[in-house]
Amino acid sequence: MRVVGSAALAFGFLCAATASLHPRSYETHDFFALHLDGSISPADVAHHLGARHEGPIGELPHHHTFSIPREVSADTDTLLEHARSRRKLARRDNNELLDGVLWSQKLDPPRKRLQKRLPSPPENLPRAPINTHDNVDAVHSQKQIAASLDITDPIFSGQWHLFNTVQIGHDLNVTGAWLEGITGKGVITAVVDDGLDMYSNDLKPNYFAEGSFDFNDQVPEPKPRLLEDRHGTRCAGEIAAARNDICGLGVAYDSRVSGVRILSEPIDDTDEAAAINYAYQQNDIYSCSWGPPDDGATMEGPGVLIKRAMVNGIQNGRGGKGSIFVFAAGNGASHDDNCNFDGYTNSIYSITVGAIDREGLHPSYSESCSAQMVVAYSSGSSDAIHTTDVGADKCYNFHGGTSAAGPLAAGSVALALSARPELTWRDAQYIMVETAVPIHEDDGSWQVLKTGKKFSHDWGFGKVDAYALVQKARAWELVKPQAWFHSPWLRVQHKIPQGDQGLASSYTVTKEMIKEANLERLEHVTVTMNVNHTRRGDLSVELRSPDGVISHLSTARRPDNEEAGYVDWTFMSVAHWGESGIGTWMVIVKDTDVNEFAGEFTDWRLNLWGEAIDGSNQPLHPMPNEHDDDHNIEDAIVATTSINPAPAKTDPPGPATDGVDRPVKPKPTAQPTTPAEAPAETADVPSPTETDAVETPTTTASSDSFLPSFFPTFGASKRTQAWIYAAIGSIIVFCIALGVYFQVQRRKRQRKDPHDDYDFEMIEDEDELQAMTGTSGRTHRRGGELYNAFAGESDEEPLFSDEDDEPYNDRRSSENRKERRSTEQSR
Ligand SMILES: *[C@@H]1O[C@H](CO)[C@@H](O)[C@H](O)[C@H]1NC(C)=O
Ligand SMILES: *[C@@H]1O[C@H](CO)[C@@H](O)[C@H](O)[C@H]1NC(C)=O
């Protein structure tokens, strides 16, 4: 361990944070993470607790790890509990030391992550792509470009994602940026993965050692050590493979690349937190092609320490401009998985990247969700990404999955940063949104937003265009700081009807609230919610904005048999980018499957994030805390709730009905800062007159074609949008008097906090883990299991599928769309 220490010290201050790392003996010791106030020293705390100070937690200010022998750790628990309750009561007695403990968490042992499933072997690939006819002119320009840039890399001509000579236009459109001299100089991307072969001659010239670390073996050099440690190297090659005589080129071939190795062995939350902040003044971008399992049954996000590290990254990384996190959306689409069930991809701090293949099709593996920002090229239609492999001069032609899409977006951001280093993490997201190119605009997945931009849950804002991104970066006016609005908790506590109906709950955000929040225009919207259900996979959730834009926050998932609903889960959407936020927001929870599994929508809260009106005085958002969502249900204000009785029809025949009054009666007492004490329950029930007034759209929507409510076929045309707007008017045809119900239901919310529920059993092997987590592979929320998104494909679902895109949405909708598609095809 001292050897590790001195080796790390050789790297100077960069490694100071990791100098005291050593293999943690979780068998004999319990570990605690403490956040201390600046006034007390970790040594004093250790002394007081009879603990050993293990060291700081990465770059998190005043966060430290302590260990205590198992025999005595129960006492520490009691002590810390004592400290917690004292803090709660704001009581100060003579124990000043404990007063300095701002936050504490017992650490879970590193969990053995699920076995990596190796990618489909290359021999499964069809020998030749279906369409291999090079365009003669394109080949000619490719040669010219190579000549003028001195590109001699042997596989450059096969790197279709950089310059496609077969399917013209289906590439990153990057060569124009190179010709203008933008090749990534001065920018560093950390590939957080299973290692990086710094001795590959294709990566060696651009390898950045000081930004690199191996958290699995606790050594400075993140060398691939296991046979399957190839994924990180392949991703790194896509970003920064050098312009030389080896293999091909990275998108930003003059940028540098670091390796941060975390995926090869189990790691605990402190190491993961340290990893995503590693050398965060040098590393600009963190490219992450992994996440919780994409099995359609897992709903899992980062633990609090990791969330804090992400916030620390965007607030303090890169000299305060913010680390840029890029995440692969996930490969679970064929298992009904959706990137909003992954707490990394649905974070507002990450750029979530799905895949598109070389024919421009939606690969069957690539997950959709409202948090998906863009797509980038990857495997499908009989080809994959051609990149660098582990070995001195090894290349690899079969890299794929969303794992391969993420790094191409990361490389494009590296180009943008090299053209414009002062972009903040939010500017980077803006220019992505601004320059992404919509594709298949008539596929029924697109909505036109208030800003005129288009958004699709399948494609995000479209595919990355590196040239356009760089141009936008150059001219971009930097955005003002981030502001936010958090609504109070909104109480629903109502049974969710089964079938195509849904339970709708709304909340009105006033102009004053937005002004008070210093919020000029929206970027991300998040909804944190509690739904109580006996089968999670039956649920789906829509969010409708005042501007009539619909986010499918969650979708039904066949494999998800979890006997639970959503517990303080936060869904995210980028579909409301540019809206004002003012007006009535509605959340509709559906339980489409009529079966014995049922549930109740308990409560929710709306969070709007965006640009500040006045940037001069806007503070940074506080660090996340596991108690952020704690609340008493009885303190939550009663939201306007109704059953959504009439499934909407598609293909609206009616005339534009702009200006139809919203059926929702806003709750006048709703204030964000002061939760209403005793709401006048009956005031929320619309009078019969109001109800009648909104029935009209229901009767005009008389199409025979049956589709589930608000099937997302609206989009392109204004007319369609208008109709949707009208359809929203049909939501409330009757309301139930909830008052009495609430009166009866009033009780303190009993909710088990998952973060206080420590489970210290060592997981010795895979079998045991499986037994713990069930055959479906579902895991607990705070798992440390990460896996490589490429390997997320099972054998029976090859990555290289020619299958047409699996459209986004719950399975019923996708069936409908398939039907629709086949009708179109037969035409
Ligand atoms: C691609 O790059 C070229 C410059 O090389 C630019 O003119 C064009 O607008 C970009 N986008 C598309 C979709 O071609
Ligand atoms: C909802 O939660 C309560 C406890 O808070 C429980 O008693 C009830 O059975 C749950 N209902 C469903 C449908 O899960």
PDB file of C-alpha atoms in Angstrom, residues 27-239:
ATOM      1  CA  GLU A  27     -14.505  -8.458   5.714  1.00  0.00           C
ATOM      2  CA  THR A  28     -13.007  -7.192   8.920  1.00  0.00           C
ATOM      3  CA  HIS A  29     -13.888  -3.510   8.857  1.00  0.00           C
ATOM      4  CA  ASP A  30     -16.823  -1.264   8.312  1.00  0.00           C
ATOM      5  CA  PHE A  31     -16.279   1.867   6.273  1.00  0.00           C
ATOM      6  CA  PHE A  32     -17.890   5.260   6.685  1.00  0.00           C
ATOM      7  CA  ALA A  33     -17.946   8.294   4.470  1.00  0.00           C
ATOM      8  CA  LEU A  34     -18.162  11.510   6.461  1.00  0.00           C
ATOM      9  CA  HIS A  35     -18.607  15.073   5.314  1.00  0.00           C
ATOM     10  CA  LEU A  36     -16.894  17.299   7.866  1.00  0.00           C
ATOM     11  CA  ASP A  37     -17.135  21.013   8.232  1.00  0.00           C
ATOM     12  CA  GLY A  38     -13.871  22.780   7.531  1.00  0.00           C
ATOM     13  CA  SER A  39     -13.116  23.444  11.178  1.00  0.00           C
ATOM     14  CA  ILE A  40     -12.263  19.945  12.340  1.00  0.00           C
ATOM     15  CA  SER A  41      -9.535  17.649  11.203  1.00  0.00           C
ATOM     16  CA  PRO A  42     -10.151  14.113  10.030  1.00  0.00           C
ATOM     17  CA  ALA A  43      -7.450  12.969  12.441  1.00  0.00           C
ATOM     18  CA  ASP A  44      -9.398  14.323  15.412  1.00  0.00           C
ATOM     19  CA  VAL A  45     -12.574  12.693  14.187  1.00  0.00           C
ATOM     20  CA  ALA A  46     -10.760   9.413  13.734  1.00  0.00           C
ATOM     21  CA  HIS A  47      -9.357   9.668  17.215  1.00  0.00           C
ATOM     22  CA  HIS A  48     -12.716  10.490  18.694  1.00  0.00           C
ATOM     23  CA  LEU A  49     -14.471   7.638  16.922  1.00  0.00           C
ATOM     24  CA  GLY A  50     -11.706   5.134  17.440  1.00  0.00           C
ATOM     25  CA  ALA A  51     -11.563   4.924  13.687  1.00  0.00           C
ATOM     26  CA  ARG A  52      -8.820   4.966  11.126  1.00  0.00           C
ATOM     27  CA  HIS A  53      -8.749   7.830   8.625  1.00  0.00           C
ATOM     28  CA  GLU A  54      -8.514   6.179   5.233  1.00  0.00           C
ATOM     29  CA  GLY A  55      -8.209   9.359   3.239  1.00  0.00           C
ATOM     30  CA  PRO A  56     -10.190  11.955   1.346  1.00  0.00           C
ATOM     31  CA  ILE A  57     -12.840  10.907  -1.146  1.00  0.00           C
ATOM     32  CA  GLY A  58     -11.524  11.965  -4.518  1.00  0.00           C
ATOM     33  CA  GLU A  59     -12.087  15.643  -5.106  1.00  0.00           C
ATOM     34  CA  LEU A  60     -15.110  16.010  -2.858  1.00  0.00           C
ATOM     35  CA  PRO A  61     -14.286  18.844  -0.474  1.00  0.00           C
ATOM     36  CA  HIS A  62     -14.131  17.775   3.196  1.00  0.00           C
ATOM     37  CA  HIS A  63     -15.326  14.254   2.453  1.00  0.00           C
ATOM     38  CA  HIS A  64     -13.319  11.462   4.048  1.00  0.00           C
ATOM     39  CA  THR A  65     -13.412   7.733   4.468  1.00  0.00           C
ATOM     40  CA  PHE A  66     -12.921   6.126   7.863  1.00  0.00           C
ATOM     41  CA  SER A  67     -12.712   2.485   8.843  1.00  0.00           C
ATOM     42  CA  ILE A  68     -13.599   0.786  12.070  1.00  0.00           C
ATOM     43  CA  PRO A  69     -13.119  -2.840  13.065  1.00  0.00           C
ATOM     44  CA  ARG A  70     -16.360  -4.773  12.744  1.00  0.00           C
ATOM     45  CA  GLU A  71     -16.524  -5.553  16.470  1.00  0.00           C
ATOM     46  CA  VAL A  72     -16.876  -1.933  17.468  1.00  0.00           C
ATOM     47  CA  SER A  73     -18.642  -0.444  14.503  1.00  0.00           C
ATOM     48  CA  ALA A  74     -22.056  -0.752  16.101  1.00  0.00           C
ATOM     49  CA  ASP A  75     -20.949   1.873  18.604  1.00  0.00           C
ATOM     50  CA  THR A  76     -19.942   4.153  15.779  1.00  0.00           C
ATOM     51  CA  ASP A  77     -23.316   3.685  14.193  1.00  0.00           C
ATOM     52  CA  THR A  78     -24.881   4.813  17.425  1.00  0.00           C
ATOM     53  CA  LEU A  79     -22.541   7.763  17.663  1.00  0.00           C
ATOM     54  CA  LEU A  80     -23.254   8.889  14.131  1.00  0.00           C
ATOM     55  CA  GLU A  81     -26.941   8.393  14.633  1.00  0.00           C
ATOM     56  CA  HIS A  82     -26.600  10.566  17.679  1.00  0.00           C
ATOM     57  CA  ALA A  83     -24.797  13.180  15.604  1.00  0.00           C
ATOM     58  CA  ARG A  84     -27.540  13.054  12.997  1.00  0.00           C
ATOM     59  CA  SER A  85     -30.348  13.558  15.468  1.00  0.00           C
ATOM     60  CA  ARG A  86     -28.477  16.333  17.191  1.00  0.00           C
ATOM     61  CA  ARG A  87     -28.136  18.087  13.898  1.00  0.00           C
ATOM     62  CA  LYS A  88     -31.780  17.651  13.210  1.00  0.00           C
ATOM     63  CA  LEU A  89     -32.674  19.205  16.529  1.00  0.00           C
ATOM     64  CA  ALA A  90     -30.025  21.864  15.939  1.00  0.00           C
ATOM     65  CA  ARG A  91     -28.833  21.103  19.405  1.00  0.00           C
ATOM     66  CA  ARG A  92     -25.325  21.968  20.377  1.00  0.00           C
ATOM     67  CA  ASP A  93     -23.851  20.475  23.476  1.00  0.00           C
ATOM     68  CA  ASN A  94     -20.315  19.935  24.529  1.00  0.00           C
ATOM     69  CA  ASN A  95     -19.505  17.476  21.790  1.00  0.00           C
ATOM     70  CA  GLU A  96     -18.246  19.913  19.194  1.00  0.00           C
ATOM     71  CA  LEU A  97     -16.547  17.226  17.243  1.00  0.00           C
ATOM     72  CA  LEU A  98     -19.736  15.488  16.329  1.00  0.00           C
ATOM     73  CA  ASP A  99     -21.258  18.837  15.453  1.00  0.00           C
ATOM     74  CA  GLY A 100     -18.636  19.032  12.759  1.00  0.00           C
ATOM     75  CA  VAL A 101     -19.916  15.886  11.089  1.00  0.00           C
ATOM     76  CA  LEU A 102     -22.232  17.336   8.479  1.00  0.00           C
ATOM     77  CA  TRP A 103     -23.180  14.091   6.849  1.00  0.00           C
ATOM     78  CA  SER A 104     -22.365  10.441   7.248  1.00  0.00           C
ATOM     79  CA  GLN A 105     -22.960   7.271   5.359  1.00  0.00           C
ATOM     80  CA  LYS A 106     -21.897   3.739   6.004  1.00  0.00           C
ATOM     81  CA  LEU A 107     -20.416   2.347   2.808  1.00  0.00           C
ATOM     82  CA  ASP A 108     -21.603  -0.738   1.024  1.00  0.00           C
ATOM     83  CA  PRO A 109     -18.821  -3.170   0.180  1.00  0.00           C
ATOM     84  CA  PRO A 110     -17.802  -3.113  -3.478  1.00  0.00           C
ATOM     85  CA  ARG A 111     -20.273  -5.274  -5.285  1.00  0.00           C
ATOM     86  CA  LYS A 112     -19.193  -7.876  -7.700  1.00  0.00           C
ATOM     87  CA  ARG A 113     -20.589  -6.580 -10.891  1.00  0.00           C
ATOM     88  CA  LEU A 114     -22.463  -8.805 -13.256  1.00  0.00           C
ATOM     89  CA  GLN A 115     -20.417 -10.775 -15.670  1.00  0.00           C
ATOM     90  CA  LYS A 116     -19.611  -8.904 -18.813  1.00  0.00           C
ATOM     91  CA  ARG A 117     -21.347 -10.537 -21.707  1.00  0.00           C
ATOM     92  CA  LEU A 118     -18.934 -10.558 -24.568  1.00  0.00           C
ATOM     93  CA  PRO A 119     -20.070  -8.898 -27.762  1.00  0.00           C
ATOM     94  CA  SER A 120     -21.343 -11.077 -30.524  1.00  0.00           C
ATOM     95  CA  PRO A 121     -18.342 -12.688 -32.131  1.00  0.00           C
ATOM     96  CA  PRO A 122     -17.371 -11.158 -35.445  1.00  0.00           C
ATOM     97  CA  GLU A 123     -18.125 -14.402 -37.279  1.00  0.00           C
ATOM     98  CA  ASN A 124     -21.807 -13.696 -36.624  1.00  0.00           C
ATOM     99  CA  LEU A 125     -21.513 -10.728 -38.876  1.00  0.00           C
ATOM    100  CA  PRO A 126     -22.698 -11.092 -42.402  1.00  0.00           C
ATOM    101  CA  ARG A 127     -19.602 -11.236 -44.557  1.00  0.00           C
ATOM    102  CA  ALA A 128     -20.344  -8.104 -46.455  1.00  0.00           C
ATOM    103  CA  PRO A 129     -22.617  -5.166 -45.964  1.00  0.00           C
ATOM    104  CA  ILE A 130     -25.759  -5.238 -48.065  1.00  0.00           C
ATOM    105  CA  ASN A 131     -24.886  -2.094 -49.873  1.00  0.00           C
ATOM    106  CA  THR A 132     -21.184  -1.791 -50.567  1.00  0.00           C
ATOM    107  CA  HIS A 133     -21.271   0.366 -53.633  1.00  0.00           C
ATOM    108  CA  ASP A 134     -18.870   3.153 -53.071  1.00  0.00           C
ATOM    109  CA  ASN A 135     -19.795   6.439 -54.539  1.00  0.00           C
ATOM    110  CA  VAL A 136     -16.937   7.238 -56.896  1.00  0.00           C
ATOM    111  CA  ASP A 137     -17.063  10.967 -56.216  1.00  0.00           C
ATOM    112  CA  ALA A 138     -17.149  10.398 -52.480  1.00  0.00           C
ATOM    113  CA  VAL A 139     -14.128   8.132 -52.632  1.00  0.00           C
ATOM    114  CA  HIS A 140     -12.367  10.806 -54.617  1.00  0.00           C
ATOM    115  CA  SER A 141     -13.094  13.527 -52.041  1.00  0.00           C
ATOM    116  CA  GLN A 142     -12.122  11.203 -49.225  1.00  0.00           C
ATOM    117  CA  LYS A 143      -8.747  10.721 -50.897  1.00  0.00           C
ATOM    118  CA  GLN A 144      -8.356  14.443 -51.385  1.00  0.00           C
ATOM    119  CA  ILE A 145      -9.147  15.120 -47.742  1.00  0.00           C
ATOM    120  CA  ALA A 146      -6.650  12.476 -46.644  1.00  0.00           C
ATOM    121  CA  ALA A 147      -4.017  13.969 -48.912  1.00  0.00           C
ATOM    122  CA  SER A 148      -4.504  17.536 -47.742  1.00  0.00           C
ATOM    123  CA  LEU A 149      -4.420  16.503 -44.071  1.00  0.00           C
ATOM    124  CA  ASP A 150      -1.545  14.040 -44.464  1.00  0.00           C
ATOM    125  CA  ILE A 151      -3.718  11.188 -43.314  1.00  0.00           C
ATOM    126  CA  THR A 152      -2.003   7.861 -43.928  1.00  0.00           C
ATOM    127  CA  ASP A 153      -3.828   5.783 -41.357  1.00  0.00           C
ATOM    128  CA  PRO A 154      -4.441   2.420 -43.024  1.00  0.00           C
ATOM    129  CA  ILE A 155      -8.076   1.934 -41.963  1.00  0.00           C
ATOM    130  CA  PHE A 156      -9.208   5.526 -42.428  1.00  0.00           C
ATOM    131  CA  SER A 157     -11.000   4.615 -45.639  1.00  0.00           C
ATOM    132  CA  GLY A 158     -13.013   2.032 -43.674  1.00  0.00           C
ATOM    133  CA  GLN A 159     -13.989   4.482 -40.955  1.00  0.00           C
ATOM    134  CA  TRP A 160     -17.358   5.243 -42.482  1.00  0.00           C
ATOM    135  CA  HIS A 161     -18.466   7.075 -39.348  1.00  0.00           C
ATOM    136  CA  LEU A 162     -15.907   9.772 -40.199  1.00  0.00           C
ATOM    137  CA  PHE A 163     -16.496   9.826 -43.930  1.00  0.00           C
ATOM    138  CA  ASN A 164     -19.066   7.532 -45.475  1.00  0.00           C
ATOM    139  CA  THR A 165     -18.444   6.791 -49.127  1.00  0.00           C
ATOM    140  CA  VAL A 166     -21.375   4.388 -49.423  1.00  0.00           C
ATOM    141  CA  GLN A 167     -24.327   5.915 -47.606  1.00  0.00           C
ATOM    142  CA  ILE A 168     -23.525   9.523 -48.366  1.00  0.00           C
ATOM    143  CA  GLY A 169     -24.176  11.816 -45.430  1.00  0.00           C
ATOM    144  CA  HIS A 170     -24.349   9.056 -42.848  1.00  0.00           C
ATOM    145  CA  ASP A 171     -21.295  10.092 -40.917  1.00  0.00           C
ATOM    146  CA  LEU A 172     -20.275  12.612 -38.261  1.00  0.00           C
ATOM    147  CA  ASN A 173     -19.578  15.276 -40.892  1.00  0.00           C
ATOM    148  CA  VAL A 174     -16.282  15.972 -39.211  1.00  0.00           C
ATOM    149  CA  THR A 175     -13.763  16.349 -42.017  1.00  0.00           C
ATOM    150  CA  GLY A 176     -14.778  19.955 -42.700  1.00  0.00           C
ATOM    151  CA  ALA A 177     -13.779  20.840 -39.144  1.00  0.00           C
ATOM    152  CA  TRP A 178     -10.400  19.129 -39.580  1.00  0.00           C
ATOM    153  CA  LEU A 179      -9.817  21.055 -42.783  1.00  0.00           C
ATOM    154  CA  GLU A 180     -10.380  24.239 -40.805  1.00  0.00           C
ATOM    155  CA  GLY A 181      -7.694  23.127 -38.364  1.00  0.00           C
ATOM    156  CA  ILE A 182      -9.990  21.965 -35.587  1.00  0.00           C
ATOM    157  CA  THR A 183      -8.597  18.592 -34.535  1.00  0.00           C
ATOM    158  CA  GLY A 184      -9.015  18.668 -30.766  1.00  0.00           C
ATOM    159  CA  LYS A 185      -5.767  20.324 -29.699  1.00  0.00           C
ATOM    160  CA  GLY A 186      -5.645  21.202 -26.018  1.00  0.00           C
ATOM    161  CA  VAL A 187      -8.626  19.100 -24.977  1.00  0.00           C
ATOM    162  CA  ILE A 188      -8.469  15.985 -22.803  1.00  0.00           C
ATOM    163  CA  THR A 189     -11.107  13.287 -22.574  1.00  0.00           C
ATOM    164  CA  ALA A 190     -11.067  10.694 -19.810  1.00  0.00           C
ATOM    165  CA  VAL A 191     -12.408   7.336 -20.864  1.00  0.00           C
ATOM    166  CA  VAL A 192     -13.868   5.862 -17.689  1.00  0.00           C
ATOM    167  CA  ASP A 193     -13.914   2.173 -18.475  1.00  0.00           C
ATOM    168  CA  ASP A 194     -11.972  -1.094 -18.213  1.00  0.00           C
ATOM    169  CA  GLY A 195      -8.590   0.421 -19.001  1.00  0.00           C
ATOM    170  CA  LEU A 196      -6.763   1.967 -21.916  1.00  0.00           C
ATOM    171  CA  ASP A 197      -3.799   0.527 -23.741  1.00  0.00           C
ATOM    172  CA  MET A 198      -1.344   3.399 -23.454  1.00  0.00           C
ATOM    173  CA  TYR A 199       1.226   1.272 -25.285  1.00  0.00           C
ATOM    174  CA  SER A 200      -0.863   1.003 -28.407  1.00  0.00           C
ATOM    175  CA  ASN A 201       1.053   2.982 -30.994  1.00  0.00           C
ATOM    176  CA  ASP A 202      -2.223   4.517 -32.076  1.00  0.00           C
ATOM    177  CA  LEU A 203      -2.951   5.896 -28.599  1.00  0.00           C
ATOM    178  CA  LYS A 204       0.529   6.448 -27.211  1.00  0.00           C
ATOM    179  CA  PRO A 205       1.032   9.869 -28.854  1.00  0.00           C
ATOM    180  CA  ASN A 206      -2.157  11.214 -27.291  1.00  0.00           C
ATOM    181  CA  TYR A 207      -2.151   9.404 -23.973  1.00  0.00           C
ATOM    182  CA  PHE A 208      -2.380  11.712 -20.939  1.00  0.00           C
ATOM    183  CA  ALA A 209      -0.834   9.912 -17.975  1.00  0.00           C
ATOM    184  CA  GLU A 210      -1.568  12.496 -15.299  1.00  0.00           C
ATOM    185  CA  GLY A 211      -5.268  12.264 -16.001  1.00  0.00           C
ATOM    186  CA  SER A 212      -5.239   8.491 -15.738  1.00  0.00           C
ATOM    187  CA  PHE A 213      -5.643   6.086 -12.852  1.00  0.00           C
ATOM    188  CA  ASP A 214      -6.542   2.470 -12.235  1.00  0.00           C
ATOM    189  CA  PHE A 215      -9.112   2.271  -9.433  1.00  0.00           C
ATOM    190  CA  ASN A 216      -9.443  -1.478  -9.787  1.00  0.00           C
ATOM    191  CA  ASP A 217      -5.818  -2.308  -9.095  1.00  0.00           C
ATOM    192  CA  GLN A 218      -5.013   0.961  -7.311  1.00  0.00           C
ATOM    193  CA  VAL A 219      -2.079   1.801  -9.528  1.00  0.00           C
ATOM    194  CA  PRO A 220      -1.456   4.894 -11.673  1.00  0.00           C
ATOM    195  CA  GLU A 221      -1.449   3.145 -15.018  1.00  0.00           C
ATOM    196  CA  PRO A 222      -4.875   1.975 -16.207  1.00  0.00           C
ATOM    197  CA  LYS A 223      -3.473  -0.804 -18.349  1.00  0.00           C
ATOM    198  CA  PRO A 224      -5.901  -3.449 -19.606  1.00  0.00           C
ATOM    199  CA  ARG A 225      -5.052  -6.503 -17.480  1.00  0.00           C
ATOM    200  CA  LEU A 226      -7.869  -8.943 -18.058  1.00  0.00           C
ATOM    201  CA  LEU A 227      -8.432 -10.643 -21.357  1.00  0.00           C
ATOM    202  CA  GLU A 228     -11.738  -8.852 -21.804  1.00  0.00           C
ATOM    203  CA  ASP A 229     -10.340  -5.402 -20.950  1.00  0.00           C
ATOM    204  CA  ARG A 230     -10.636  -4.124 -24.512  1.00  0.00           C
ATOM    205  CA  HIS A 231     -13.679  -1.952 -24.387  1.00  0.00           C
ATOM    206  CA  GLY A 232     -12.020   1.184 -22.961  1.00  0.00           C
ATOM    207  CA  THR A 233      -9.209   1.045 -25.515  1.00  0.00           C
ATOM    208  CA  ARG A 234     -11.681   0.791 -28.380  1.00  0.00           C
ATOM    209  CA  CYS A 235     -13.674   3.733 -27.045  1.00  0.00           C
ATOM    210  CA  ALA A 236     -10.474   5.767 -26.592  1.00  0.00           C
ATOM    211  CA  GLY A 237      -9.478   5.044 -30.193  1.00  0.00           C
ATOM    212  CA  GLU A 238     -12.752   6.478 -31.449  1.00  0.00           C
ATOM    213  CA  ILE A 239     -12.009   9.744 -29.657  1.00  0.00           C
TER     214      ILE A 239
END
